[in-house]
GROMACS .gro file of C-alpha atoms in nm:
model
  346
    1UNK     CA    1   0.021   0.013   0.016
    2UNK     CA    2   0.132   0.327  -0.055
    3UNK     CA    3   0.023   0.502   0.200
    4UNK     CA    4  -0.059   0.394   0.587
    5UNK     CA    5  -0.437   0.216   0.585
    6UNK     CA    6  -0.538   0.323   0.954
    7UNK     CA    7  -0.820   0.081   1.063
    8UNK     CA    8  -0.982   0.159   1.403
    9UNK     CA    9  -1.052  -0.176   1.584
   10UNK     CA   10  -1.251  -0.142   1.880
   11UNK     CA   11  -1.221  -0.411   2.130
   12UNK     CA   12  -0.865  -0.456   1.981
   13UNK     CA   13  -0.738  -0.666   2.251
   14UNK     CA   14  -1.021  -0.911   2.276
   15UNK     CA   15  -1.028  -1.259   2.182
   16UNK     CA   16  -1.175  -1.201   1.798
   17UNK     CA   17  -1.010  -0.836   1.798
   18UNK     CA   18  -0.645  -0.925   1.870
   19UNK     CA   19  -0.623  -1.218   1.611
   20UNK     CA   20  -0.776  -0.984   1.345
   21UNK     CA   21  -0.514  -0.709   1.465
   22UNK     CA   22  -0.238  -0.954   1.373
   23UNK     CA   23  -0.406  -1.055   1.035
   24UNK     CA   24  -0.428  -0.694   0.980
   25UNK     CA   25  -0.046  -0.626   1.031
   26UNK     CA   26   0.038  -0.909   0.830
   27UNK     CA   27  -0.182  -0.733   0.514
   28UNK     CA   28   0.023  -0.433   0.561
   29UNK     CA   29  -0.253  -0.221   0.750
   30UNK     CA   30  -0.214   0.016   1.043
   31UNK     CA   31  -0.468  -0.106   1.305
   32UNK     CA   32  -0.552   0.134   1.602
   33UNK     CA   33  -0.657  -0.060   1.913
   34UNK     CA   34  -0.918   0.080   2.104
   35UNK     CA   35  -0.983  -0.121   2.436
   36UNK     CA   36  -1.031  -0.011   2.825
   37UNK     CA   37  -0.945  -0.371   2.889
   38UNK     CA   38  -1.267  -0.464   3.108
   39UNK     CA   39  -1.257  -0.766   2.949
   40UNK     CA   40  -0.925  -0.799   2.849
   41UNK     CA   41  -0.544  -0.847   2.950
   42UNK     CA   42  -0.298  -0.620   2.888
   43UNK     CA   43  -0.044  -0.922   2.812
   44UNK     CA   44  -0.221  -0.960   2.509
   45UNK     CA   45  -0.071  -0.646   2.330
   46UNK     CA   46   0.246  -0.797   2.418
   47UNK     CA   47   0.131  -1.120   2.258
   48UNK     CA   48   0.055  -0.957   1.972
   49UNK     CA   49   0.390  -0.763   1.925
   50UNK     CA   50   0.575  -1.095   1.982
   51UNK     CA   51   0.357  -1.252   1.665
   52UNK     CA   52   0.402  -0.984   1.434
   53UNK     CA   53   0.751  -0.824   1.554
   54UNK     CA   54   0.659  -0.485   1.569
   55UNK     CA   55   0.501  -0.218   1.835
   56UNK     CA   56   0.116  -0.173   1.808
   57UNK     CA   57  -0.067   0.138   1.884
   58UNK     CA   58  -0.330   0.131   2.157
   59UNK     CA   59  -0.562   0.375   2.335
   60UNK     CA   60  -0.715   0.288   2.651
   61UNK     CA   61  -1.075   0.415   2.594
   62UNK     CA   62  -1.466   0.334   2.654
   63UNK     CA   63  -1.577   0.271   2.292
   64UNK     CA   64  -1.903   0.449   2.452
   65UNK     CA   65  -1.716   0.764   2.556
   66UNK     CA   66  -1.790   1.001   2.220
   67UNK     CA   67  -1.539   1.287   2.372
   68UNK     CA   68  -1.240   1.059   2.398
   69UNK     CA   69  -1.333   0.870   2.083
   70UNK     CA   70  -1.356   1.161   1.862
   71UNK     CA   71  -0.984   1.295   1.987
   72UNK     CA   72  -0.884   0.950   1.843
   73UNK     CA   73  -1.079   1.022   1.493
   74UNK     CA   74  -0.908   1.334   1.484
   75UNK     CA   75  -0.549   1.190   1.526
   76UNK     CA   76  -0.595   0.914   1.242
   77UNK     CA   77  -0.748   0.931   0.896
   78UNK     CA   78  -0.941   0.603   0.922
   79UNK     CA   79  -1.023   0.379   0.611
   80UNK     CA   80  -1.205   0.186   0.810
   81UNK     CA   81  -1.374   0.049   1.138
   82UNK     CA   82  -1.402  -0.308   1.258
   83UNK     CA   83  -1.623  -0.266   1.556
   84UNK     CA   84  -1.584  -0.551   1.798
   85UNK     CA   85  -1.651  -0.383   2.141
   86UNK     CA   86  -1.956  -0.549   2.311
   87UNK     CA   87  -2.036  -0.779   2.602
   88UNK     CA   88  -2.119  -1.130   2.431
   89UNK     CA   89  -2.195  -1.369   2.715
   90UNK     CA   90  -2.551  -1.525   2.671
   91UNK     CA   91  -2.610  -1.612   2.999
   92UNK     CA   92  -2.482  -1.338   3.176
   93UNK     CA   93  -2.701  -1.123   2.921
   94UNK     CA   94  -3.004  -1.301   3.035
   95UNK     CA   95  -2.937  -1.185   3.404
   96UNK     CA   96  -2.795  -0.803   3.344
   97UNK     CA   97  -2.996  -0.710   3.002
   98UNK     CA   98  -2.963  -0.332   3.086
   99UNK     CA   99  -2.602  -0.377   3.083
  100UNK     CA  100  -2.579  -0.527   2.746
  101UNK     CA  101  -2.819  -0.293   2.600
  102UNK     CA  102  -2.638   0.011   2.735
  103UNK     CA  103  -2.282  -0.074   2.620
  104UNK     CA  104  -2.359  -0.293   2.312
  105UNK     CA  105  -2.614  -0.016   2.163
  106UNK     CA  106  -2.432   0.269   2.280
  107UNK     CA  107  -2.052   0.174   2.142
  108UNK     CA  108  -2.214   0.133   1.804
  109UNK     CA  109  -2.409   0.464   1.815
  110UNK     CA  110  -2.046   0.666   1.901
  111UNK     CA  111  -1.880   0.465   1.619
  112UNK     CA  112  -2.148   0.561   1.376
  113UNK     CA  113  -2.162   0.892   1.463
  114UNK     CA  114  -1.803   0.988   1.407
  115UNK     CA  115  -1.803   0.764   1.116
  116UNK     CA  116  -2.053   0.992   0.957
  117UNK     CA  117  -1.868   1.331   1.097
  118UNK     CA  118  -1.534   1.229   0.955
  119UNK     CA  119  -1.602   1.062   0.645
  120UNK     CA  120  -1.499   0.682   0.761
  121UNK     CA  121  -1.645   0.445   0.435
  122UNK     CA  122  -1.579   0.147   0.526
  123UNK     CA  123  -1.743  -0.046   0.868
  124UNK     CA  124  -1.721  -0.365   0.968
  125UNK     CA  125  -1.963  -0.508   1.241
  126UNK     CA  126  -1.910  -0.809   1.436
  127UNK     CA  127  -2.252  -0.972   1.460
  128UNK     CA  128  -2.390  -1.315   1.556
  129UNK     CA  129  -2.547  -1.598   1.462
  130UNK     CA  130  -2.777  -1.517   1.757
  131UNK     CA  131  -2.976  -1.303   1.540
  132UNK     CA  132  -3.151  -1.618   1.388
  133UNK     CA  133  -3.274  -1.700   1.702
  134UNK     CA  134  -3.387  -2.061   1.707
  135UNK     CA  135  -3.426  -2.188   1.333
  136UNK     CA  136  -3.810  -2.275   1.243
  137UNK     CA  137  -3.704  -2.454   0.883
  138UNK     CA  138  -3.364  -2.556   0.884
  139UNK     CA  139  -3.063  -2.590   1.125
  140UNK     CA  140  -2.848  -2.494   0.837
  141UNK     CA  141  -2.919  -2.092   0.804
  142UNK     CA  142  -2.812  -1.871   0.535
  143UNK     CA  143  -2.818  -1.512   0.503
  144UNK     CA  144  -3.223  -1.502   0.406
  145UNK     CA  145  -3.318  -1.733   0.680
  146UNK     CA  146  -3.562  -1.555   0.900
  147UNK     CA  147  -3.487  -1.397   1.230
  148UNK     CA  148  -3.684  -1.513   1.522
  149UNK     CA  149  -3.703  -1.374   1.829
  150UNK     CA  150  -3.370  -1.393   2.006
  151UNK     CA  151  -3.281  -1.611   2.283
  152UNK     CA  152  -3.107  -1.351   2.525
  153UNK     CA  153  -3.067  -0.995   2.555
  154UNK     CA  154  -2.705  -1.034   2.373
  155UNK     CA  155  -2.870  -1.185   2.057
  156UNK     CA  156  -3.178  -0.902   2.077
  157UNK     CA  157  -2.872  -0.631   2.095
  158UNK     CA  158  -2.722  -0.761   1.751
  159UNK     CA  159  -3.045  -0.787   1.590
  160UNK     CA  160  -3.077  -0.395   1.680
  161UNK     CA  161  -2.757  -0.288   1.609
  162UNK     CA  162  -2.799  -0.467   1.264
  163UNK     CA  163  -3.096  -0.260   1.230
  164UNK     CA  164  -2.945   0.067   1.330
  165UNK     CA  165  -2.652  -0.009   1.049
  166UNK     CA  166  -2.912  -0.054   0.768
  167UNK     CA  167  -3.105   0.275   0.891
  168UNK     CA  168  -2.798   0.445   0.890
  169UNK     CA  169  -2.664   0.316   0.534
  170UNK     CA  170  -3.021   0.431   0.400
  171UNK     CA  171  -2.962   0.809   0.537
  172UNK     CA  172  -2.579   0.796   0.428
  173UNK     CA  173  -2.467   0.875   0.090
  174UNK     CA  174  -2.111   0.702   0.133
  175UNK     CA  175  -2.100   0.440   0.418
  176UNK     CA  176  -2.039   0.075   0.334
  177UNK     CA  177  -2.122  -0.167   0.584
  178UNK     CA  178  -2.082  -0.529   0.620
  179UNK     CA  179  -2.228  -0.726   0.896
  180UNK     CA  180  -2.053  -1.046   0.964
  181UNK     CA  181  -2.242  -1.293   1.118
  182UNK     CA  182  -2.049  -1.558   1.286
  183UNK     CA  183  -2.085  -1.840   1.477
  184UNK     CA  184  -1.869  -2.010   1.756
  185UNK     CA  185  -1.527  -1.879   1.725
  186UNK     CA  186  -1.287  -2.136   1.879
  187UNK     CA  187  -0.890  -2.197   1.939
  188UNK     CA  188  -0.576  -1.938   1.962
  189UNK     CA  189  -0.290  -1.842   1.730
  190UNK     CA  190  -0.093  -2.164   1.621
  191UNK     CA  191   0.208  -1.971   1.837
  192UNK     CA  192   0.007  -2.000   2.172
  193UNK     CA  193   0.092  -1.620   2.204
  194UNK     CA  194  -0.264  -1.477   2.211
  195UNK     CA  195  -0.580  -1.699   2.273
  196UNK     CA  196  -0.900  -1.664   2.465
  197UNK     CA  197  -0.892  -1.532   2.816
  198UNK     CA  198  -1.223  -1.548   3.005
  199UNK     CA  199  -1.227  -1.292   3.290
  200UNK     CA  200  -1.364  -1.518   3.578
  201UNK     CA  201  -1.560  -1.867   3.480
  202UNK     CA  202  -1.569  -1.889   3.115
  203UNK     CA  203  -1.884  -1.871   2.913
  204UNK     CA  204  -1.757  -2.051   2.640
  205UNK     CA  205  -1.708  -2.413   2.589
  206UNK     CA  206  -1.348  -2.466   2.476
  207UNK     CA  207  -1.165  -2.255   2.723
  208UNK     CA  208  -1.402  -2.417   3.041
  209UNK     CA  209  -1.265  -2.735   2.860
  210UNK     CA  210  -0.927  -2.673   2.887
  211UNK     CA  211  -0.939  -2.487   3.246
  212UNK     CA  212  -1.107  -2.800   3.412
  213UNK     CA  213  -0.840  -3.039   3.209
  214UNK     CA  214  -0.581  -2.815   3.375
  215UNK     CA  215  -0.758  -2.835   3.748
  216UNK     CA  216  -0.823  -2.480   3.749
  217UNK     CA  217  -1.206  -2.545   3.714
  218UNK     CA  218  -1.312  -2.869   3.928
  219UNK     CA  219  -1.562  -2.983   3.670
  220UNK     CA  220  -1.738  -2.930   3.313
  221UNK     CA  221  -2.116  -2.937   3.322
  222UNK     CA  222  -2.283  -3.040   2.982
  223UNK     CA  223  -2.606  -2.838   2.972
  224UNK     CA  224  -2.877  -3.109   2.867
  225UNK     CA  225  -2.836  -3.462   2.715
  226UNK     CA  226  -3.203  -3.475   2.585
  227UNK     CA  227  -3.178  -3.243   2.277
  228UNK     CA  228  -3.300  -3.373   1.929
  229UNK     CA  229  -2.929  -3.441   1.828
  230UNK     CA  230  -2.738  -3.751   1.765
  231UNK     CA  231  -2.567  -3.805   2.089
  232UNK     CA  232  -2.836  -3.544   2.295
  233UNK     CA  233  -2.611  -3.232   2.333
  234UNK     CA  234  -2.623  -2.906   2.136
  235UNK     CA  235  -2.454  -2.883   1.811
  236UNK     CA  236  -2.286  -2.561   1.706
  237UNK     CA  237  -2.086  -2.443   1.407
  238UNK     CA  238  -1.725  -2.372   1.556
  239UNK     CA  239  -1.488  -2.155   1.349
  240UNK     CA  240  -1.100  -2.150   1.426
  241UNK     CA  241  -1.036  -1.790   1.530
  242UNK     CA  242  -0.763  -1.722   1.299
  243UNK     CA  243  -0.999  -1.815   1.005
  244UNK     CA  244  -1.258  -1.579   1.162
  245UNK     CA  245  -0.985  -1.331   1.163
  246UNK     CA  246  -0.861  -1.328   0.805
  247UNK     CA  247  -1.256  -1.323   0.752
  248UNK     CA  248  -1.236  -0.967   0.845
  249UNK     CA  249  -0.935  -0.867   0.611
  250UNK     CA  250  -1.128  -1.012   0.356
  251UNK     CA  251  -1.447  -0.826   0.448
  252UNK     CA  252  -1.236  -0.494   0.440
  253UNK     CA  253  -1.089  -0.577   0.108
  254UNK     CA  254  -1.435  -0.649  -0.026
  255UNK     CA  255  -1.597  -0.329   0.123
  256UNK     CA  256  -1.306  -0.126  -0.071
  257UNK     CA  257  -1.434  -0.286  -0.395
  258UNK     CA  258  -1.787  -0.117  -0.353
  259UNK     CA  259  -1.844   0.165  -0.570
  260UNK     CA  260  -2.191   0.302  -0.393
  261UNK     CA  261  -2.316   0.256  -0.053
  262UNK     CA  262  -2.352  -0.080   0.087
  263UNK     CA  263  -2.568  -0.284   0.326
  264UNK     CA  264  -2.443  -0.624   0.336
  265UNK     CA  265  -2.449  -0.947   0.574
  266UNK     CA  266  -2.238  -1.266   0.508
  267UNK     CA  267  -2.222  -1.559   0.742
  268UNK     CA  268  -1.860  -1.685   0.868
  269UNK     CA  269  -1.846  -2.050   0.999
  270UNK     CA  270  -1.700  -2.376   0.941
  271UNK     CA  271  -2.018  -2.464   0.733
  272UNK     CA  272  -2.080  -2.769   0.976
  273UNK     CA  273  -2.176  -2.879   1.344
  274UNK     CA  274  -1.996  -3.046   1.627
  275UNK     CA  275  -2.157  -3.120   1.931
  276UNK     CA  276  -2.066  -3.070   2.277
  277UNK     CA  277  -1.991  -3.419   2.322
  278UNK     CA  278  -1.767  -3.439   1.998
  279UNK     CA  279  -1.564  -3.142   2.107
  280UNK     CA  280  -1.500  -3.324   2.466
  281UNK     CA  281  -1.375  -3.642   2.304
  282UNK     CA  282  -1.156  -3.454   2.087
  283UNK     CA  283  -0.980  -3.286   2.330
  284UNK     CA  284  -0.933  -3.586   2.517
  285UNK     CA  285  -0.790  -3.759   2.207
  286UNK     CA  286  -0.569  -3.487   2.125
  287UNK     CA  287  -0.433  -3.403   2.491
  288UNK     CA  288  -0.464  -3.750   2.647
  289UNK     CA  289  -0.640  -3.637   2.968
  290UNK     CA  290  -0.949  -3.746   3.080
  291UNK     CA  291  -1.187  -3.466   3.144
  292UNK     CA  292  -1.405  -3.436   3.463
  293UNK     CA  293  -1.708  -3.363   3.338
  294UNK     CA  294  -2.095  -3.421   3.421
  295UNK     CA  295  -2.456  -3.389   3.281
  296UNK     CA  296  -2.677  -3.075   3.381
  297UNK     CA  297  -3.002  -2.932   3.312
  298UNK     CA  298  -3.052  -2.731   2.998
  299UNK     CA  299  -2.925  -2.377   3.015
  300UNK     CA  300  -3.182  -2.098   2.915
  301UNK     CA  301  -3.087  -1.910   2.591
  302UNK     CA  302  -2.945  -2.200   2.437
  303UNK     CA  303  -3.010  -2.290   2.078
  304UNK     CA  304  -3.076  -2.698   1.999
  305UNK     CA  305  -2.824  -2.675   1.705
  306UNK     CA  306  -2.748  -2.446   1.436
  307UNK     CA  307  -2.483  -2.405   1.174
  308UNK     CA  308  -2.380  -2.169   0.884
  309UNK     CA  309  -2.444  -2.206   0.493
  310UNK     CA  310  -2.085  -2.038   0.395
  311UNK     CA  311  -2.165  -2.008   0.037
  312UNK     CA  312  -2.157  -1.641   0.001
  313UNK     CA  313  -1.861  -1.592   0.200
  314UNK     CA  314  -1.680  -1.820  -0.064
  315UNK     CA  315  -1.848  -1.639  -0.337
  316UNK     CA  316  -1.840  -1.265  -0.233
  317UNK     CA  317  -1.517  -1.295  -0.036
  318UNK     CA  318  -1.328  -1.560  -0.153
  319UNK     CA  319  -1.280  -1.696   0.184
  320UNK     CA  320  -1.366  -2.029   0.339
  321UNK     CA  321  -1.222  -2.180   0.670
  322UNK     CA  322  -0.902  -2.376   0.618
  323UNK     CA  323  -0.836  -2.529   0.999
  324UNK     CA  324  -1.027  -2.829   1.158
  325UNK     CA  325  -1.207  -2.872   1.504
  326UNK     CA  326  -0.847  -3.091   1.561
  327UNK     CA  327  -0.651  -2.755   1.502
  328UNK     CA  328  -0.891  -2.540   1.704
  329UNK     CA  329  -0.844  -2.786   1.993
  330UNK     CA  330  -0.482  -2.832   1.987
  331UNK     CA  331  -0.424  -2.462   1.963
  332UNK     CA  332  -0.685  -2.392   2.253
  333UNK     CA  333  -0.472  -2.641   2.475
  334UNK     CA  334  -0.130  -2.509   2.353
  335UNK     CA  335  -0.231  -2.163   2.436
  336UNK     CA  336  -0.368  -2.267   2.773
  337UNK     CA  337  -0.071  -2.449   2.892
  338UNK     CA  338   0.167  -2.158   2.805
  339UNK     CA  339  -0.036  -1.895   2.923
  340UNK     CA  340  -0.096  -2.094   3.310
  341UNK     CA  341   0.292  -2.173   3.286
  342UNK     CA  342   0.386  -1.791   3.225
  343UNK     CA  343   0.141  -1.679   3.493
  344UNK     CA  344   0.211  -1.921   3.768
  345UNK     CA  345   0.613  -1.930   3.685
  346UNK     CA  346   0.628  -2.289   3.630
   0.00000   0.00000   0.00000
């Protein structure tokens, strides 16, 4: 690129954000991370820098703080925005809906207000398969699958944010929006230097598995064994986080090829389903460890099974997932062990 391509990455120290920052740098972009580290660890920045071999630019700001965010827009001529900053735990959103509506919607409104003011043309939004709710006609969903009522306030915030983006595109002469509806990110960078790092007890399956294997958590609970699936446990489309990160770079490149204002939705997933039990067995095979787990009651907000039709991503973004569930489990386990060794000094 002939000039620096500055890309604002809100939540860029988080799980998906940090991996996307790595991919942006590898593609010659200059990501500007905005993160207040409420759901991230500052050590992740050192991990990013170790992978890419250069310093990264970080501003410790709450993305809901418009005054502080505007200073960032004044400092950098952004070519695009990738908006990750949001709370994302389904169960927590059921317990604390106001927290989710306030943060997830306000952070988007701030970014859009400033994108309009400073004429930033390209906007990638971190959406989710939760917008589909519990699919009625097929467990394989494409972008035209009708949205159902979301199973959680988290899912509802994603639906609302998508609607806000569509309304803004209709009113704007220049904005090009790509909503990436992705499924269940898993794994870690193959270097083991960055990965998923939950605050407190994990809400996602794979870090719960790896922490149980190390004895950090006593026991894994599988929520429900009476679903209408082959082994009775929920089925999800799990996508390696590095594949997901590369989809954002491809998405940004696609936005830049659009000649008129754009409002596009694309599913990002592996395109196949894996059950909770299958992940447990895969982990035990790869790690050689037996997990301490039990069945529990179904969890409020959980969808029985869902996975992505990914043809549109292949066609429009020239993107598809290349890593397997085995890759994801191996990388997550590698990351967990390295992180715990560094943290404890063992």
